[in-house]
GROMACS .gro file of C-alpha atoms in nm:
model
  399
    1MET     CA    1  -0.303   1.022  -1.799
    2ILE     CA    2   0.020   1.135  -1.876
    3ARG     CA    3   0.060   0.773  -2.124
    4ARG     CA    4  -0.232   0.936  -2.318
    5LEU     CA    5  -0.108   1.309  -2.334
    6LEU     CA    6   0.234   1.112  -2.485
    7VAL     CA    7   0.050   0.948  -2.754
    8ALA     CA    8  -0.134   1.245  -2.838
    9ASN     CA    9   0.184   1.463  -2.849
   10VAL     CA   10   0.405   1.229  -3.064
   11ALA     CA   11   0.209   1.335  -3.393
   12ALA     CA   12   0.104   1.673  -3.318
   13LEU     CA   13   0.486   1.803  -3.243
   14LEU     CA   14   0.594   1.653  -3.598
   15LEU     CA   15   0.272   1.765  -3.802
   16VAL     CA   16   0.318   2.162  -3.644
   17ALA     CA   17   0.652   2.181  -3.572
   18PRO     CA   18   0.763   2.557  -3.621
   19GLY     CA   19   1.039   2.630  -3.905
   20LEU     CA   20   1.324   2.688  -3.603
   21THR     CA   21   1.621   2.724  -3.843
   22GLN     CA   22   1.676   2.809  -4.202
   23VAL     CA   23   1.783   2.485  -4.362
   24SER     CA   24   1.893   2.450  -4.732
   25PRO     CA   25   1.566   2.381  -5.010
   26GLU     CA   26   1.687   2.046  -5.048
   27SER     CA   27   1.719   1.931  -4.670
   28ALA     CA   28   1.348   2.105  -4.619
   29GLU     CA   29   1.192   1.926  -4.959
   30LYS     CA   30   1.322   1.568  -4.784
   31TYR     CA   31   1.206   1.686  -4.441
   32THR     CA   32   0.800   1.749  -4.597
   33ALA     CA   33   0.853   1.427  -4.786
   34GLY     CA   34   0.926   1.227  -4.455
   35GLN     CA   35   0.618   1.398  -4.324
   36GLU     CA   36   0.404   1.263  -4.528
   37LEU     CA   37   0.543   0.928  -4.524
   38PHE     CA   38   0.517   0.971  -4.170
   39GLN     CA   39   0.126   1.057  -4.183
   40LYS     CA   40   0.103   0.780  -4.380
   41ARG     CA   41   0.293   0.557  -4.120
   42ARG     CA   42   0.527   0.462  -4.373
   43TYR     CA   43   0.766   0.477  -4.035
   44ALA     CA   44   1.055   0.306  -4.219
   45GLU     CA   45   1.089   0.519  -4.519
   46ALA     CA   46   1.016   0.814  -4.306
   47ILE     CA   47   1.328   0.773  -4.139
   48LYS     CA   48   1.551   0.647  -4.408
   49THR     CA   49   1.383   1.020  -4.572
   50PHE     CA   50   1.491   1.244  -4.251
   51GLU     CA   51   1.834   1.062  -4.247
   52GLU     CA   52   1.858   1.220  -4.646
   53SER     CA   53   1.745   1.570  -4.490
   54ILE     CA   54   1.994   1.545  -4.252
   55THR     CA   55   2.286   1.442  -4.477
   56LEU     CA   56   2.218   1.746  -4.698
   57ASP     CA   57   2.202   1.979  -4.422
   58GLY     CA   58   2.335   1.906  -4.082
   59GLN     CA   59   2.160   2.181  -3.876
   60ASN     CA   60   1.826   2.064  -3.979
   61ALA     CA   61   1.714   2.039  -3.578
   62GLN     CA   62   1.357   1.955  -3.722
   63ALA     CA   63   1.462   1.658  -3.922
   64TYR     CA   64   1.629   1.511  -3.599
   65GLN     CA   65   1.318   1.567  -3.402
   66ALA     CA   66   1.114   1.409  -3.689
   67MET     CA   67   1.316   1.126  -3.638
   68GLY     CA   68   1.279   1.094  -3.301
   69LEU     CA   69   0.904   1.068  -3.288
   70THR     CA   70   0.897   0.863  -3.554
   71TYR     CA   71   1.156   0.567  -3.373
   72GLN     CA   72   0.921   0.650  -3.111
   73LYS     CA   73   0.613   0.543  -3.305
   74MET     CA   74   0.808   0.199  -3.392
   75ARG     CA   75   0.883   0.167  -3.020
   76ASN     CA   76   1.286   0.200  -3.059
   77TYR     CA   77   1.292   0.417  -2.738
   78GLU     CA   78   1.673   0.479  -2.760
   79LYS     CA   79   1.715   0.562  -3.085
   80ALA     CA   80   1.453   0.813  -3.031
   81ALA     CA   81   1.607   0.960  -2.735
   82GLU     CA   82   1.930   0.976  -2.934
   83ALA     CA   83   1.759   1.168  -3.227
   84TYR     CA   84   1.575   1.408  -2.981
   85LYS     CA   85   1.949   1.490  -2.805
   86MET     CA   86   2.080   1.551  -3.115
   87ALA     CA   87   1.797   1.836  -3.224
   88THR     CA   88   1.875   1.973  -2.928
   89SER     CA   89   2.246   1.972  -2.973
   90VAL     CA   90   2.219   2.120  -3.297
   91LYS     CA   91   1.959   2.383  -3.175
   92PRO     CA   92   2.007   2.419  -2.779
   93ASP     CA   93   1.678   2.633  -2.741
   94TYR     CA   94   1.450   2.357  -2.954
   95THR     CA   95   1.175   2.343  -2.668
   96GLY     CA   96   0.993   2.052  -2.817
   97ALA     CA   97   1.258   1.874  -2.862
   98TYR     CA   98   1.338   1.884  -2.507
   99PHE     CA   99   0.986   1.815  -2.429
  100ALA     CA  100   0.968   1.524  -2.649
  101LEU     CA  101   1.283   1.373  -2.502
  102GLY     CA  102   1.113   1.449  -2.155
  103GLN     CA  103   0.811   1.278  -2.247
  104LEU     CA  104   0.983   0.971  -2.360
  105GLN     CA  105   1.237   0.946  -2.052
  106LEU     CA  106   0.936   0.981  -1.809
  107VAL     CA  107   0.701   0.723  -1.979
  108SER     CA  108   0.880   0.481  -2.212
  109LEU     CA  109   1.215   0.469  -2.056
  110LYS     CA  110   1.167   0.536  -1.741
  111LYS     CA  111   1.441   0.758  -1.649
  112TYR     CA  112   1.278   0.970  -1.417
  113GLY     CA  113   1.616   1.190  -1.338
  114ASP     CA  114   1.665   1.261  -1.687
  115ALA     CA  115   1.290   1.316  -1.775
  116GLN     CA  116   1.334   1.583  -1.473
  117SER     CA  117   1.642   1.747  -1.600
  118SER     CA  118   1.465   1.770  -1.967
  119PHE     CA  119   1.115   1.955  -1.837
  120ARG     CA  120   1.346   2.186  -1.640
  121LYS     CA  121   1.556   2.279  -1.958
  122VAL     CA  122   1.182   2.336  -2.135
  123LEU     CA  123   1.061   2.547  -1.837
  124ASP     CA  124   1.411   2.721  -1.828
  125LEU     CA  125   1.329   2.829  -2.212
  126ASP     CA  126   0.943   2.886  -2.186
  127PRO     CA  127   0.781   2.860  -1.849
  128GLY     CA  128   0.436   2.862  -2.010
  129PHE     CA  129   0.490   2.571  -2.294
  130LYS     CA  130   0.199   2.402  -2.387
  131ASP     CA  131  -0.045   2.559  -2.143
  132GLY     CA  132   0.195   2.442  -1.840
  133LYS     CA  133   0.233   2.056  -1.953
  134ALA     CA  134   0.589   2.087  -1.907
  135GLN     CA  135   0.523   2.158  -1.500
  136GLU     CA  136   0.248   1.882  -1.503
  137PHE     CA  137   0.493   1.629  -1.627
  138LEU     CA  138   0.767   1.776  -1.402
  139ALA     CA  139   0.585   1.714  -1.139
  140GLY     CA  140   0.471   1.371  -1.272
  141ALA     CA  141   0.843   1.271  -1.316
  142HIS     CA  142   0.919   1.333  -0.925
  143LEU     CA  143   0.642   1.154  -0.821
  144ARG     CA  144   0.759   0.854  -1.046
  145GLN     CA  145   1.079   0.840  -0.882
  146GLY     CA  146   0.939   0.887  -0.539
  147LEU     CA  147   0.735   0.532  -0.607
  148ILE     CA  148   1.078   0.384  -0.689
  149TYR     CA  149   1.231   0.516  -0.381
  150ILE     CA  150   0.904   0.412  -0.186
  151ARG     CA  151   0.916   0.066  -0.308
  152GLN     CA  152   1.349   0.040  -0.234
  153LYS     CA  153   1.212   0.121   0.134
  154ASN     CA  154   1.423   0.483   0.075
  155TYR     CA  155   1.194   0.670   0.218
  156LYS     CA  156   1.418   0.988   0.258
  157SER     CA  157   1.456   0.997  -0.065
  158ALA     CA  158   1.125   0.971  -0.112
  159VAL     CA  159   1.018   1.246   0.084
  160GLU     CA  160   1.277   1.485  -0.115
  161GLU     CA  161   1.150   1.363  -0.440
  162TYR     CA  162   0.762   1.468  -0.345
  163THR     CA  163   0.841   1.766  -0.164
  164THR     CA  164   0.958   1.890  -0.475
  165ALA     CA  165   0.640   1.750  -0.672
  166SER     CA  166   0.425   1.944  -0.402
  167GLN     CA  167   0.581   2.267  -0.471
  168ILE     CA  168   0.581   2.252  -0.852
  169ASP     CA  169   0.205   2.148  -0.787
  170PRO     CA  170   0.079   2.233  -0.468
  171ALA     CA  171  -0.296   2.198  -0.574
  172ASN     CA  172  -0.215   1.839  -0.642
  173ALA     CA  173  -0.388   1.622  -0.322
  174LYS     CA  174  -0.225   1.273  -0.438
  175THR     CA  175   0.130   1.437  -0.445
  176PHE     CA  176   0.053   1.506  -0.051
  177TYR     CA  177  -0.103   1.202   0.030
  178ASN     CA  178   0.230   1.047  -0.106
  179LEU     CA  179   0.451   1.273   0.092
  180GLY     CA  180   0.238   1.146   0.359
  181LEU     CA  181   0.305   0.764   0.273
  182ALA     CA  182   0.674   0.868   0.258
  183HIS     CA  183   0.693   1.087   0.593
  184ARG     CA  184   0.503   0.756   0.758
  185GLY     CA  185   0.778   0.523   0.612
  186ALA     CA  186   1.036   0.743   0.765
  187ARG     CA  187   0.861   0.762   1.070
  188ASN     CA  188   0.823   1.128   1.057
  189TYR     CA  189   0.448   1.086   1.184
  190LYS     CA  190   0.414   1.467   1.259
  191GLU     CA  191   0.502   1.546   0.887
  192ALA     CA  192   0.300   1.240   0.776
  193ILE     CA  193  -0.022   1.380   0.914
  194GLU     CA  194   0.038   1.734   0.795
  195SER     CA  195   0.087   1.600   0.464
  196VAL     CA  196  -0.218   1.393   0.440
  197SER     CA  197  -0.443   1.627   0.607
  198THR     CA  198  -0.328   1.853   0.305
  199ALA     CA  199  -0.476   1.595   0.083
  200THR     CA  200  -0.799   1.570   0.238
  201ASP     CA  201  -0.816   1.943   0.235
  202LEU     CA  202  -0.725   1.959  -0.135
  203ASN     CA  203  -0.993   1.677  -0.219
  204PRO     CA  204  -1.245   1.660   0.027
  205ASP     CA  205  -1.374   1.300  -0.118
  206TYR     CA  206  -1.037   1.136  -0.092
  207ASP     CA  207  -1.094   0.824   0.135
  208LYS     CA  208  -0.792   0.667   0.065
  209ALA     CA  209  -0.635   0.961   0.228
  210TYR     CA  210  -0.857   0.997   0.526
  211LYS     CA  211  -0.816   0.610   0.577
  212VAL     CA  212  -0.465   0.661   0.591
  213LEU     CA  213  -0.470   0.974   0.819
  214GLY     CA  214  -0.703   0.747   1.013
  215ASP     CA  215  -0.397   0.490   1.045
  216LEU     CA  216  -0.180   0.770   1.159
  217TYR     CA  217  -0.388   0.869   1.420
  218LYS     CA  218  -0.411   0.529   1.541
  219GLN     CA  219  -0.064   0.485   1.533
  220THR     CA  220   0.013   0.766   1.766
  221ARG     CA  221  -0.260   0.660   2.005
  222LYS     CA  222  -0.525   0.959   1.898
  223ASN     CA  223  -0.821   0.701   1.883
  224SER     CA  224  -1.095   0.987   1.845
  225ARG     CA  225  -0.916   1.123   1.572
  226ALA     CA  226  -0.818   0.785   1.402
  227ALA     CA  227  -1.239   0.710   1.427
  228LEU     CA  228  -1.304   1.057   1.314
  229ALA     CA  229  -1.080   1.012   0.994
  230TYR     CA  230  -1.224   0.699   0.949
  231GLU     CA  231  -1.607   0.788   0.958
  232LYS     CA  232  -1.490   1.078   0.704
  233ALA     CA  233  -1.330   0.751   0.447
  234ILE     CA  234  -1.642   0.598   0.492
  235LYS     CA  235  -1.910   0.889   0.415
  236ALA     CA  236  -1.654   0.966   0.073
  237ASN     CA  237  -1.670   0.626  -0.006
  238PRO     CA  238  -1.956   0.365   0.174
  239LYS     CA  239  -1.787   0.067   0.016
  240ASN     CA  240  -1.439   0.138   0.157
  241ALA     CA  241  -1.431  -0.194   0.324
  242ARG     CA  242  -1.079  -0.136   0.513
  243ALA     CA  243  -1.205   0.169   0.655
  244TYR     CA  244  -1.481   0.001   0.839
  245ILE     CA  245  -1.227  -0.252   0.938
  246SER     CA  246  -1.018  -0.014   1.092
  247LEU     CA  247  -1.278   0.194   1.256
  248ALA     CA  248  -1.391  -0.138   1.432
  249ASP     CA  249  -1.063  -0.212   1.536
  250VAL     CA  250  -1.031   0.155   1.716
  251TYR     CA  251  -1.375   0.032   1.887
  252SER     CA  252  -1.209  -0.289   1.980
  253ASP     CA  253  -0.898  -0.120   2.147
  254THR     CA  254  -1.076   0.109   2.320
  255LYS     CA  255  -1.353  -0.202   2.483
  256GLN     CA  256  -1.647  -0.037   2.243
  257LEU     CA  257  -1.741  -0.376   2.119
  258ALA     CA  258  -2.121  -0.332   2.012
  259LYS     CA  259  -1.979  -0.012   1.818
  260ALA     CA  260  -1.718  -0.268   1.650
  261VAL     CA  261  -1.983  -0.496   1.549
  262SER     CA  262  -2.222  -0.238   1.464
  263THR     CA  263  -1.980  -0.084   1.230
  264LEU     CA  264  -1.851  -0.391   1.068
  265LYS     CA  265  -2.215  -0.485   0.990
  266LYS     CA  266  -2.273  -0.162   0.819
  267GLY     CA  267  -1.974  -0.215   0.638
  268ILE     CA  268  -2.094  -0.591   0.495
  269ALA     CA  269  -2.441  -0.420   0.399
  270GLN     CA  270  -2.219  -0.254   0.141
  271ASN     CA  271  -1.955  -0.537   0.067
  272ALA     CA  272  -2.153  -0.823   0.131
  273ASN     CA  273  -1.928  -1.072   0.000
  274ASN     CA  274  -1.598  -0.892   0.159
  275ALA     CA  275  -1.419  -1.226   0.294
  276LYS     CA  276  -1.183  -0.967   0.533
  277MET     CA  277  -1.460  -0.752   0.664
  278LEU     CA  278  -1.695  -1.098   0.757
  279THR     CA  279  -1.374  -1.246   0.895
  280ALA     CA  280  -1.367  -0.885   1.131
  281LEU     CA  281  -1.718  -0.926   1.233
  282GLY     CA  282  -1.636  -1.269   1.312
  283PHE     CA  283  -1.356  -1.166   1.566
  284ALA     CA  284  -1.529  -0.863   1.710
  285GLN     CA  285  -1.835  -1.118   1.760
  286HIS     CA  286  -1.607  -1.365   1.976
  287GLN     CA  287  -1.484  -1.058   2.167
  288SER     CA  288  -1.845  -1.002   2.252
  289LYS     CA  289  -1.858  -1.374   2.343
  290ASP     CA  290  -2.081  -1.393   2.107
  291TYR     CA  291  -1.961  -1.740   1.994
  292SER     CA  292  -2.233  -1.863   1.802
  293GLY     CA  293  -2.256  -1.511   1.529
  294ALA     CA  294  -1.892  -1.530   1.549
  295ILE     CA  295  -1.869  -1.886   1.390
  296ALA     CA  296  -2.168  -1.784   1.140
  297SER     CA  297  -1.977  -1.487   1.041
  298TYR     CA  298  -1.642  -1.713   0.993
  299LYS     CA  299  -1.820  -1.961   0.798
  300LYS     CA  300  -1.928  -1.687   0.546
  301ALA     CA  301  -1.583  -1.562   0.524
  302ILE     CA  302  -1.450  -1.875   0.461
  303ALA     CA  303  -1.737  -1.934   0.202
  304GLN     CA  304  -1.611  -1.694   0.026
  305ASN     CA  305  -1.236  -1.766   0.011
  306ALA     CA  306  -1.162  -2.066   0.115
  307ARG     CA  307  -0.803  -2.008   0.117
  308SER     CA  308  -0.821  -1.789   0.412
  309LYS     CA  309  -0.561  -1.858   0.667
  310GLU     CA  310  -0.682  -1.584   0.880
  311ALA     CA  311  -1.004  -1.737   0.880
  312GLN     CA  312  -0.955  -2.039   0.955
  313TYR     CA  313  -0.742  -1.966   1.203
  314ARG     CA  314  -0.978  -1.735   1.389
  315ILE     CA  315  -1.276  -1.991   1.373
  316SER     CA  316  -1.056  -2.226   1.536
  317VAL     CA  317  -1.024  -2.065   1.830
  318THR     CA  318  -1.396  -1.994   1.884
  319TYR     CA  319  -1.435  -2.359   1.806
  320PHE     CA  320  -1.209  -2.440   2.100
  321GLU     CA  321  -1.361  -2.173   2.319
  322THR     CA  322  -1.688  -2.384   2.275
  323LYS     CA  323  -1.519  -2.693   2.335
  324GLN     CA  324  -1.619  -2.817   1.965
  325TYR     CA  325  -1.237  -2.954   1.981
  326LYS     CA  326  -1.252  -3.152   1.653
  327SER     CA  327  -1.387  -2.884   1.424
  328ALA     CA  328  -1.112  -2.672   1.611
  329SER     CA  329  -0.824  -2.909   1.521
  330ALA     CA  330  -0.951  -2.913   1.135
  331ALA     CA  331  -1.023  -2.561   1.092
  332ALA     CA  332  -0.663  -2.497   1.277
  333ARG     CA  333  -0.470  -2.746   1.020
  334LYS     CA  334  -0.599  -2.556   0.735
  335ALA     CA  335  -0.393  -2.249   0.877
  336LEU     CA  336  -0.076  -2.425   0.932
  337SER     CA  337   0.064  -2.241   0.616
  338GLY     CA  338   0.176  -1.881   0.607
  339ARG     CA  339   0.078  -1.570   0.803
  340TYR     CA  340  -0.093  -1.765   1.069
  341SER     CA  341   0.098  -2.100   1.095
  342ILE     CA  342   0.248  -2.025   1.447
  343PRO     CA  343  -0.068  -1.929   1.634
  344ALA     CA  344  -0.237  -2.211   1.423
  345ASN     CA  345   0.027  -2.430   1.592
  346VAL     CA  346  -0.039  -2.303   1.892
  347ILE     CA  347  -0.395  -2.338   1.947
  348LEU     CA  348  -0.356  -2.709   1.800
  349GLY     CA  349  -0.100  -2.753   2.099
  350ASP     CA  350  -0.383  -2.619   2.316
  351ILE     CA  351  -0.660  -2.877   2.169
  352LEU     CA  352  -0.437  -3.188   2.220
  353GLU     CA  353  -0.385  -3.067   2.578
  354ALA     CA  354  -0.765  -3.023   2.621
  355VAL     CA  355  -0.858  -3.336   2.458
  356LYS     CA  356  -0.558  -3.557   2.603
  357SER     CA  357  -0.598  -3.848   2.360
  358GLU     CA  358  -0.332  -4.109   2.335
  359GLY     CA  359   0.030  -3.945   2.226
  360TRP     CA  360  -0.095  -3.629   2.285
  361LYS     CA  361   0.165  -3.498   2.518
  362ASP     CA  362   0.467  -3.510   2.215
  363GLN     CA  363   0.253  -3.401   1.978
  364ALA     CA  364   0.127  -3.068   2.190
  365ILE     CA  365   0.520  -3.009   2.265
  366ALA     CA  366   0.557  -3.010   1.901
  367HIS     CA  367   0.333  -2.747   1.832
  368TYR     CA  368   0.446  -2.572   2.107
  369THR     CA  369   0.791  -2.604   2.023
  370LYS     CA  370   0.684  -2.420   1.681
  371GLY     CA  371   0.540  -2.145   1.874
  372LEU     CA  372   0.857  -2.063   2.044
  373ARG     CA  373   0.948  -1.879   1.693
  374ASP     CA  374   0.754  -1.569   1.756
  375ARG     CA  375   0.802  -1.408   2.060
  376ARG     CA  376   0.444  -1.282   2.104
  377TYR     CA  377   0.361  -1.642   2.163
  378LYS     CA  378   0.743  -1.763   2.295
  379LYS     CA  379   0.666  -1.730   2.721
  380TYR     CA  380   0.328  -1.895   2.671
  381CYS     CA  381   0.459  -2.219   2.520
  382GLU     CA  382   0.756  -2.222   2.702
  383ASP     CA  383   0.554  -2.228   3.005
  384LYS     CA  384   0.305  -2.526   2.816
  385ILE     CA  385   0.646  -2.723   2.729
  386GLU     CA  386   0.724  -2.699   3.119
  387ARG     CA  387   0.393  -2.796   3.235
  388ILE     CA  388   0.359  -3.112   3.009
  389LYS     CA  389   0.703  -3.259   3.083
  390ASN     CA  390   0.690  -3.182   3.453
  391PRO     CA  391   0.323  -3.171   3.550
  392MET     CA  392   0.210  -3.042   3.880
  393GLY     CA  393   0.180  -3.292   4.187
  394ASP     CA  394   0.446  -3.521   3.977
  395GLU     CA  395   0.717  -3.354   4.145
  396GLU     CA  396   0.909  -3.548   4.425
  397GLU     CA  397   1.044  -3.351   4.722
  398THR     CA  398   1.403  -3.439   4.902
  399ASP     CA  399   1.494  -3.424   5.247
   0.00000   0.00000   0.00000
């Protein structure tokens, strides 16, 4: 949106620029000739003509601004910025030049702090400039800078940027949503909930905000509120796959497994080919001990995304539970890279221990040893390795 407005304003500012200063007739004539060349898209010639206008009268701020706009069209953004700054140097109250400079800094140069300064100067000179567009762009500059801080995990600074943006534009739901994300990153959960709740108040159809609100409630162990938020996310957008999965997680955590399965089936009716949702359904069915249903769901997930390590790992667990060891081993081996590599190694150790084929002990120990890297499996793997090395009944007693 901001980029489209910038493109529209580039030509508009040049064509309707007011007579800001008294300049020599010769300079004015050259400026007018430069405008005509600009309209004909003869940008290099226009630049030369604007330079001649400035040579004739160094106080022609409009000519500097026109040079900036022309350089912008030529994608020479640094020179465009220099020209705008010269325009404001010649005429310190040149609102249009500050505005054009701010847009350039915001969209093309991505110098958000500089853009904020430029837009604030516009507002100081004319609070209602362009029907509030300067205020809108100022808020946008803070939003962009906030996003940079989020990516850098500098959540405290992101909170400051988004807070300022919310003060500039208190009716913008997206601003409060982003403020909530920044607070969540900073582990300010109360403030995060307040901010995201404001976003949903401002936009009752904001499904992403309801989803994040549910996550925050779930993170703070308020499961009933989390479920309600996820339900609102689904109502706002029946195709929000993540909301179905998260709602099912709440039901699973609270031992409402039938509801978890039902929720995911409703979601799949809206997203038939969503591999993550099919995997989640398989897991819920496994928890409900519907192993045949789980295997069927996992197979559908793998058909949609053969590279899904989670689906391969989880189907291996269900195969193991149903003593289909060959299938379990084949699936687990496909999950040996990526996020599920450690649990896949653990289940392979379990399979080898269950089958006890020739040479299984060393192989199982090798897999369990890899499981020691993750604290979630460390104790389990230590016990397994110890039992393989020192099986019960083989220990000798001494007097």
